[in-house]
PDB file of C-alpha atoms and ligand atoms in Angstrom:
ATOM      1  CA  MET A 708     130.540  71.021  91.257  1.00 45.00           C
ATOM      2  CA  ASP A 709     129.461  67.605  92.509  1.00 52.00           C
ATOM      3  CA  ASN A 710     126.464  66.458  90.491  1.00 54.00           C
ATOM      4  CA  SER A 711     124.065  65.703  93.340  1.00 57.00           C
ATOM      5  CA  LEU A 712     124.931  68.972  95.031  1.00 54.00           C
ATOM      6  CA  SER A 713     124.194  70.963  91.906  1.00 52.00           C
ATOM      7  CA  LYS A 714     120.889  69.087  91.500  1.00 52.00           C
ATOM      8  CA  MET A 715     119.957  69.981  95.049  1.00 54.00           C
ATOM      9  CA  LEU A 716     120.810  73.614  94.440  1.00 51.00           C
ATOM     10  CA  MET A 717     118.728  73.581  91.282  1.00 51.00           C
ATOM     11  CA  SER A 718     115.658  72.228  93.052  1.00 53.00           C
ATOM     12  CA  LEU A 719     116.096  74.728  95.876  1.00 51.00           C
ATOM     13  CA  LEU A 720     116.199  77.467  93.263  1.00 48.00           C
ATOM     14  CA  ALA A 721     113.105  76.025  91.586  1.00 51.00           C
ATOM     15  CA  VAL A 722     111.165  76.001  94.861  1.00 46.00           C
ATOM     16  CA  PHE A 723     112.310  79.527  95.665  1.00 47.00           C
ATOM     17  CA  GLY A 724     111.463  80.675  92.135  1.00 46.00           C
ATOM     18  CA  LEU A 725     107.973  79.235  92.431  1.00 44.00           C
ATOM     19  CA  PHE A 726     107.473  81.024  95.734  1.00 43.00           C
ATOM     20  CA  VAL A 727     108.540  84.333  94.237  1.00 42.00           C
ATOM     21  CA  THR A 728     106.275  83.830  91.191  1.00 41.00           C
ATOM     22  CA  VAL A 729     103.201  83.044  93.268  1.00 43.00           C
ATOM     23  CA  GLN A 730     103.897  86.062  95.470  1.00 42.00           C
ATOM     24  CA  SER A 731     104.436  88.439  92.625  1.00 45.00           C
ATOM     25  CA  THR A 732     101.382  87.507  90.546  1.00 55.00           C
ATOM     26  CA  ALA A 733      98.787  87.688  93.311  1.00 63.00           C
ATOM     27  CA  GLY A 734      99.814  90.285  95.872  1.00 72.00           C
ATOM     28  CA  ARG A 735      97.962  90.025  99.132  1.00 81.00           C
ATOM     29  CA  PHE A 736      94.256  89.357  98.913  1.00 82.00           C
ATOM     30  CA  GLU A 737      92.791  92.111 100.944  1.00 78.00           C
ATOM     31  CA  ARG A 738      89.604  94.021 100.356  1.00 78.00           C
ATOM     32  CA  SER A 739      87.383  96.566 101.897  1.00 76.00           C
ATOM     33  CA  ILE A 740      83.702  95.593 101.896  1.00 73.00           C
ATOM     34  CA  ASN A 741      81.988  98.935 102.352  1.00 81.00           C
ATOM     35  CA  ARG A 742      84.305 101.517 100.863  1.00 93.00           C
ATOM     36  CA  PRO A 743      82.258 104.406  99.432  1.00 93.00           C
ATOM     37  CA  PHE A 744      82.578 104.956  95.665  1.00 95.00           C
ATOM     38  CA  GLY A 745      81.833 107.941  93.457  1.00 95.00           C
ATOM     39  CA  SER A 746      80.841 106.408  90.119  1.00 96.00           C
ATOM     40  CA  VAL A 747      80.379 103.082  88.319  1.00 97.00           C
ATOM     41  CA  LEU A 748      81.952 102.410  84.919  1.00 98.00           C
ATOM     42  CA  ARG A 749      79.907 100.219  82.530  1.00 98.00           C
ATOM     43  CA  VAL A 750      80.045  99.209  78.892  1.00 98.00           C
ATOM     44  CA  HIS A 751      77.137  98.138  76.682  1.00 97.00           C
ATOM     45  CA  ASN A 752      78.520  95.127  74.832  1.00 97.00           C
ATOM     46  CA  GLY A 753      78.687  92.614  77.703  1.00 95.00           C
ATOM     47  CA  MET A 754      76.675  89.394  77.417  1.00 94.00           C
ATOM     48  CA  ARG A 755      73.956  88.369  79.858  1.00 94.00           C
ATOM     49  CA  TRP A 756      74.639  84.746  80.786  1.00 93.00           C
ATOM     50  CA  GLY A 757      75.265  84.434  84.499  1.00 94.00           C
ATOM     51  CA  SER A 758      74.821  86.603  87.555  1.00 95.00           C
ATOM     52  CA  TRP A 759      76.712  89.434  89.220  1.00 96.00           C
ATOM     53  CA  GLY A 760      79.339  88.425  91.764  1.00 96.00           C
ATOM     54  CA  LEU A 761      80.210  90.213  94.991  1.00 93.00           C
ATOM     55  CA  LYS A 762      81.621  93.702  94.700  1.00 95.00           C
ATOM     56  CA  GLU A 763      85.238  93.773  95.886  1.00 96.00           C
ATOM     57  CA  MET A 764      86.881  97.086  96.733  1.00 97.00           C
ATOM     58  CA  CYS A 765      90.583  97.885  97.141  1.00 97.00           C
ATOM     59  CA  PRO A 766      91.548  98.622 100.755  1.00 95.00           C
ATOM     60  CA  ASN A 767      90.960 102.254 101.817  1.00 94.00           C
ATOM     61  CA  ASP A 768      93.346 104.764 100.232  1.00 94.00           C
ATOM     62  CA  MET A 769      94.380 102.245  97.566  1.00 96.00           C
ATOM     63  CA  TYR A 770      93.588 102.433  93.833  1.00 97.00           C
ATOM     64  CA  ALA A 771      94.078 100.007  90.950  1.00 98.00           C
ATOM     65  CA  ALA A 772      97.292 100.669  89.017  1.00 97.00           C
ATOM     66  CA  GLY A 773      97.435  97.292  87.284  1.00 97.00           C
ATOM     67  CA  PHE A 774      95.383  94.263  86.285  1.00 98.00           C
ATOM     68  CA  SER A 775      95.747  90.625  85.290  1.00 98.00           C
ATOM     69  CA  LEU A 776      93.404  88.213  83.513  1.00 98.00           C
ATOM     70  CA  LYS A 777      92.405  84.571  83.931  1.00 97.00           C
ATOM     71  CA  VAL A 778      92.352  83.201  80.405  1.00 97.00           C
ATOM     72  CA  ALA A 779      91.538  79.758  79.007  1.00 95.00           C
ATOM     73  CA  GLY A 780      94.000  79.244  76.153  1.00 94.00           C
ATOM     74  CA  LEU A 781      93.478  77.270  72.951  1.00 93.00           C
ATOM     75  CA  TRP A 782      95.181  74.136  74.234  1.00 93.00           C
ATOM     76  CA  GLU A 783      93.070  73.949  77.399  1.00 93.00           C
ATOM     77  CA  SER A 784      89.900  74.660  75.408  1.00 92.00           C
ATOM     78  CA  LEU A 785      90.730  71.863  73.002  1.00 91.00           C
ATOM     79  CA  LEU A 786      91.250  69.418  75.880  1.00 92.00           C
ATOM     80  CA  VAL A 787      88.017  70.480  77.602  1.00 89.00           C
ATOM     81  CA  GLY A 788      86.123  70.631  74.297  1.00 91.00           C
ATOM     82  CA  ASP A 789      84.641  74.013  75.215  1.00 89.00           C
ATOM     83  CA  ASN A 790      86.065  77.494  74.854  1.00 91.00           C
ATOM     84  CA  THR A 791      85.448  80.068  77.613  1.00 94.00           C
ATOM     85  CA  ALA A 792      88.198  82.640  76.819  1.00 94.00           C
ATOM     86  CA  LEU A 793      88.135  85.306  79.585  1.00 96.00           C
ATOM     87  CA  ASN A 794      87.394  83.821  83.045  1.00 97.00           C
ATOM     88  CA  GLY A 795      88.469  86.463  85.530  1.00 97.00           C
ATOM     89  CA  ILE A 796      89.840  89.966  86.091  1.00 98.00           C
ATOM     90  CA  ARG A 797      92.053  91.002  89.002  1.00 98.00           C
ATOM     91  CA  LEU A 798      92.723  94.587  90.032  1.00 98.00           C
ATOM     92  CA  HIS A 799      96.061  95.240  91.717  1.00 97.00           C
ATOM     93  CA  CYS A 800      95.799  98.193  94.061  1.00 97.00           C
ATOM     94  CA  ILE A 801      98.571 100.439  95.342  1.00 97.00           C
ATOM     95  CA  ASP A 802      98.712 103.033  98.063  1.00 95.00           C
ATOM     96  CA  THR A 803      98.348 106.705  97.110  1.00 89.00           C
ATOM     97  CA  SER A 804     101.525 107.436  99.062  1.00 88.00           C
ATOM     98  CA  THR A 805     103.565 105.186  96.725  1.00 85.00           C
ATOM     99  CA  SER A 806     106.034 107.507  95.048  1.00 80.00           C
ATOM    100  CA  SER A 807     107.638 105.106  92.533  1.00 83.00           C
ATOM    101  CA  SER A 808     106.179 104.108  89.156  1.00 87.00           C
ATOM    102  CA  GLY A 809     105.018 100.674  87.930  1.00 87.00           C
ATOM    103  CA  PRO A 810     105.791  97.770  88.101  1.00 92.00           C
ATOM    104  CA  TYR A 811     105.053  97.776  91.834  1.00 94.00           C
ATOM    105  CA  GLU A 812     106.022  95.215  94.448  1.00 91.00           C
ATOM    106  CA  ASP A 813     103.704  96.107  97.273  1.00 93.00           C
ATOM    107  CA  TYR A 814     100.043  95.818  96.323  1.00 95.00           C
ATOM    108  CA  ALA A 815      96.662  94.345  97.258  1.00 96.00           C
ATOM    109  CA  THR A 816      94.525  92.238  94.899  1.00 97.00           C
ATOM    110  CA  VAL A 817      90.730  92.123  94.417  1.00 96.00           C
ATOM    111  CA  GLN A 818      88.789  90.071  91.844  1.00 96.00           C
ATOM    112  CA  SER A 819      85.017  89.411  92.423  1.00 95.00           C
ATOM    113  CA  ASP A 820      83.756  86.164  90.753  1.00 96.00           C
ATOM    114  CA  THR A 821      85.929  84.107  88.397  1.00 96.00           C
ATOM    115  CA  GLY A 822      85.260  81.100  86.128  1.00 96.00           C
ATOM    116  CA  SER A 823      86.839  77.684  86.689  1.00 95.00           C
ATOM    117  CA  TRP A 824      89.022  77.607  83.587  1.00 94.00           C
ATOM    118  CA  GLY A 825      92.260  79.253  82.545  1.00 96.00           C
ATOM    119  CA  LYS A 826      95.417  80.576  84.125  1.00 96.00           C
ATOM    120  CA  TRP A 827      96.310  84.021  85.475  1.00 97.00           C
ATOM    121  CA  THR A 828      98.414  86.067  83.098  1.00 96.00           C
ATOM    122  CA  ASP A 829     101.177  88.484  84.128  1.00 95.00           C
ATOM    123  CA  ILE A 830     100.227  91.834  85.600  1.00 97.00           C
ATOM    124  CA  LYS A 831     100.105  94.879  83.322  1.00 97.00           C
ATOM    125  CA  TRP A 832     100.942  98.048  85.263  1.00 97.00           C
ATOM    126  CA  CYS A 833     100.353 101.709  84.509  1.00 96.00           C
ATOM    127  CA  SER A 834     103.759 103.365  84.356  1.00 94.00           C
ATOM    128  CA  GLY A 835     102.161 106.149  86.382  1.00 93.00           C
ATOM    129  CA  GLY A 836      98.748 106.992  87.831  1.00 95.00           C
ATOM    130  CA  PHE A 837      95.756 104.664  88.121  1.00 97.00           C
ATOM    131  CA  LEU A 838      93.303 102.817  85.865  1.00 98.00           C
ATOM    132  CA  THR A 839      90.533 105.232  84.852  1.00 98.00           C
ATOM    133  CA  SER A 840      88.443 103.685  82.029  1.00 98.00           C
ATOM    134  CA  PHE A 841      88.029 100.402  80.139  1.00 98.00           C
ATOM    135  CA  GLN A 842      86.874  98.757  76.924  1.00 98.00           C
ATOM    136  CA  LEU A 843      85.727  95.125  76.563  1.00 98.00           C
ATOM    137  CA  LYS A 844      86.186  92.739  73.642  1.00 97.00           C
ATOM    138  CA  VAL A 845      83.143  90.491  73.409  1.00 96.00           C
ATOM    139  CA  GLU A 846      82.096  87.736  71.036  1.00 93.00           C
ATOM    140  CA  PRO A 847      78.389  87.970  70.113  1.00 92.00           C
ATOM    141  CA  TYR A 848      75.957  85.050  70.350  1.00 89.00           C
ATOM    142  CA  GLN A 849      77.163  82.172  68.134  1.00 92.00           C
ATOM    143  CA  GLY A 850      73.843  80.393  67.529  1.00 89.00           C
ATOM    144  CA  GLY A 851      74.487  76.679  67.866  1.00 86.00           C
ATOM    145  CA  TRP A 852      78.276  77.133  68.032  1.00 92.00           C
ATOM    146  CA  ASP A 853      80.610  77.482  70.995  1.00 90.00           C
ATOM    147  CA  ASP A 854      80.035  80.808  72.816  1.00 90.00           C
ATOM    148  CA  THR A 855      82.852  82.538  74.725  1.00 93.00           C
ATOM    149  CA  ALA A 856      81.315  85.949  75.650  1.00 94.00           C
ATOM    150  CA  ALA A 857      84.057  88.324  76.964  1.00 92.00           C
ATOM    151  CA  ASN A 858      87.540  87.731  75.494  1.00 96.00           C
ATOM    152  CA  ASN A 859      89.768  90.648  76.483  1.00 98.00           C
ATOM    153  CA  ILE A 860      89.917  94.071  78.157  1.00 98.00           C
ATOM    154  CA  ARG A 861      91.818  97.352  77.775  1.00 98.00           C
ATOM    155  CA  PHE A 862      92.374 100.039  80.382  1.00 98.00           C
ATOM    156  CA  ASN A 863      93.524 103.652  80.163  1.00 98.00           C
ATOM    157  CA  CYS A 864      95.798 105.039  82.879  1.00 97.00           C
ATOM    158  CA  SER A 865      95.666 108.539  84.340  1.00 95.00           C
ATOM    159  CA  GLY A 866      99.440 109.017  84.483  1.00 91.00           C
ATOM    160  CA  ASN A 867     100.945 109.026  80.996  1.00 90.00           C
ATOM    161  CA  ALA A 868      97.923 108.677  78.680  1.00 91.00           C
ATOM    162  CA  GLU A 869      98.700 104.964  78.290  1.00 96.00           C
ATOM    163  CA  THR A 870      96.368 102.234  77.073  1.00 98.00           C
ATOM    164  CA  LEU A 871      97.067  98.762  78.495  1.00 98.00           C
ATOM    165  CA  GLN A 872      95.719  95.750  76.632  1.00 98.00           C
ATOM    166  CA  GLY A 873      95.224  92.411  78.409  1.00 98.00           C
ATOM    167  CA  SER A 874      96.583  89.105  77.153  1.00 97.00           C
ATOM    168  CA  GLY A 875      93.120  87.680  76.516  1.00 96.00           C
ATOM    169  CA  MET A 876      91.750  85.852  73.473  1.00 95.00           C
ATOM    170  CA  SER A 877      90.929  87.434  70.133  1.00 95.00           C
ATOM    171  CA  TRP A 878      87.328  86.513  69.282  1.00 94.00           C
ATOM    172  CA  GLY A 879      84.720  89.198  69.004  1.00 96.00           C
ATOM    173  CA  LYS A 880      84.850  92.963  68.685  1.00 97.00           C
ATOM    174  CA  TRP A 881      85.975  95.840  70.886  1.00 98.00           C
ATOM    175  CA  GLY A 882      82.995  97.807  72.181  1.00 98.00           C
ATOM    176  CA  ASP A 883      82.852 101.500  73.108  1.00 98.00           C
ATOM    177  CA  TRP A 884      84.985 102.877  75.928  1.00 98.00           C
ATOM    178  CA  SER A 885      83.343 103.286  79.311  1.00 98.00           C
ATOM    179  CA  GLU A 886      83.166 106.768  80.776  1.00 98.00           C
ATOM    180  CA  MET A 887      86.245 108.052  82.557  1.00 97.00           C
ATOM    181  CA  CYS A 888      86.406 107.885  86.345  1.00 97.00           C
ATOM    182  CA  GLN A 889      85.192 110.859  88.319  1.00 90.00           C
ATOM    183  CA  GLY A 890      87.751 111.069  91.091  1.00 90.00           C
ATOM    184  CA  ARG A 891      91.175 109.547  91.397  1.00 95.00           C
ATOM    185  CA  GLY A 892      90.731 106.165  89.736  1.00 97.00           C
ATOM    186  CA  ILE A 893      89.285 102.657  89.710  1.00 98.00           C
ATOM    187  CA  CYS A 894      89.043 101.143  93.198  1.00 98.00           C
ATOM    188  CA  GLY A 895      86.667  98.165  92.885  1.00 97.00           C
ATOM    189  CA  ILE A 896      85.216  95.468  90.660  1.00 97.00           C
ATOM    190  CA  GLU A 897      82.117  93.316  90.165  1.00 97.00           C
ATOM    191  CA  THR A 898      81.968  90.632  87.453  1.00 97.00           C
ATOM    192  CA  MET A 899      79.145  88.688  85.797  1.00 97.00           C
ATOM    193  CA  VAL A 900      80.180  85.054  85.483  1.00 96.00           C
ATOM    194  CA  GLU A 901      78.145  82.134  84.174  1.00 93.00           C
ATOM    195  CA  ALA A 902      78.104  79.101  86.491  1.00 91.00           C
ATOM    196  CA  PRO A 903      79.475  75.843  84.991  1.00 91.00           C
ATOM    197  CA  GLN A 904      76.935  74.345  82.549  1.00 90.00           C
ATOM    198  CA  GLY A 905      77.979  70.692  82.873  1.00 89.00           C
ATOM    199  CA  VAL A 906      77.826  69.227  79.366  1.00 87.00           C
ATOM    200  CA  GLY A 907      76.362  72.508  78.059  1.00 92.00           C
ATOM    201  CA  ASP A 908      78.261  75.402  76.474  1.00 90.00           C
ATOM    202  CA  ASP A 909      80.225  77.453  79.053  1.00 91.00           C
ATOM    203  CA  THR A 910      81.119  81.136  78.612  1.00 93.00           C
ATOM    204  CA  ALA A 911      82.565  82.078  82.066  1.00 93.00           C
ATOM    205  CA  LEU A 912      83.031  85.881  82.282  1.00 95.00           C
ATOM    206  CA  ASN A 913      80.332  87.941  80.515  1.00 96.00           C
ATOM    207  CA  ASP A 914      80.501  91.513  81.809  1.00 97.00           C
ATOM    208  CA  VAL A 915      82.185  93.773  84.363  1.00 98.00           C
ATOM    209  CA  HIS A 916      81.411  96.897  86.400  1.00 98.00           C
ATOM    210  CA  LEU A 917      84.295  98.963  87.758  1.00 98.00           C
ATOM    211  CA  PHE A 918      83.951 101.383  90.669  1.00 98.00           C
ATOM    212  CA  CYS A 919      85.744 104.719  90.986  1.00 98.00           C
ATOM    213  CA  CYS A 920      86.715 106.410  94.246  1.00 97.00           C
ATOM    214  CA  ASP A 921      87.500 110.054  95.011  1.00 93.00           C
TER     215      ASP A 921
HETATM  216  C1  LIG B1655      91.649 105.705  76.048  1.00 90.50           C
HETATM  217  O1  LIG B1655      92.769 105.941  75.241  1.00 90.50           O
HETATM  218  C2  LIG B1655      92.544 105.807  73.844  1.00 90.50           C
HETATM  219  C3  LIG B1655      93.868 106.046  73.138  1.00 90.50           C
HETATM  220  O2  LIG B1655      94.771 105.017  73.440  1.00 90.50           O
HETATM  221  C4  LIG B1655      91.492 106.799  73.405  1.00 90.50           C
HETATM  222  O3  LIG B1655      91.197 106.614  72.039  1.00 90.50           O
HETATM  223  C5  LIG B1655      90.222 106.617  74.224  1.00 90.50           C
HETATM  224  O4  LIG B1655      89.282 107.615  73.903  1.00 90.50           O
HETATM  225  C6  LIG B1655      90.542 106.686  75.720  1.00 90.50           C
HETATM  226  N1  LIG B1655      89.314 106.407  76.456  1.00 90.50           N
HETATM  227  C7  LIG B1655      88.780 107.270  77.334  1.00 90.50           C
HETATM  228  C8  LIG B1655      87.525 106.851  78.004  1.00 90.50           C
HETATM  229  O5  LIG B1655      89.298 108.313  77.599  1.00 90.50           O
END
């Protein structure tokens, strides 16, 4: 093939590839503000820097079957000179009428507050069912050293007794599991995120509440 033609084809492919990637890692951002929920899942090892963000609920009749994380990696932390580890959590919600199993292509995304650092990781999907409980990995207070607070999260799925572990960072310890959802599954999220501290020590995401719907 002529060289310039093949270059053009390559860049077209690159642009198309980028489009597909952006589409497939975010879904459509759509949320329901006032969807009623049955219970709230909490854990006890979250840290307390920051404030609770807005509650975001999956659209009506949709439940979370997957999640992705916003994570500041080692390289970024080195460049910034401050490690924040976990910065955000997205729930990817599917319709109850969906008959296939994960990974899904048609979904809505909700996320509450997120920190300013890191990149979104790939989505982890339940092979069947919905997210029903979670466990948080949190680094305790480091004294005068660099704090990171929450580092990673795990979810259990209702379908095939699966546990999904996020691609977060590894500092800290796993806490106890939350309770299991009453009702069908997780349908909303609220995160506690510390605002940027300027020259001070940033921690970004500190804690999360997950909402369950019938
Ligand atoms: C989640 O699954 C793990 C096994 O992978 C189990 O040990 C844990 O108790 C489960 N959590 C809940 C809340 O059911």
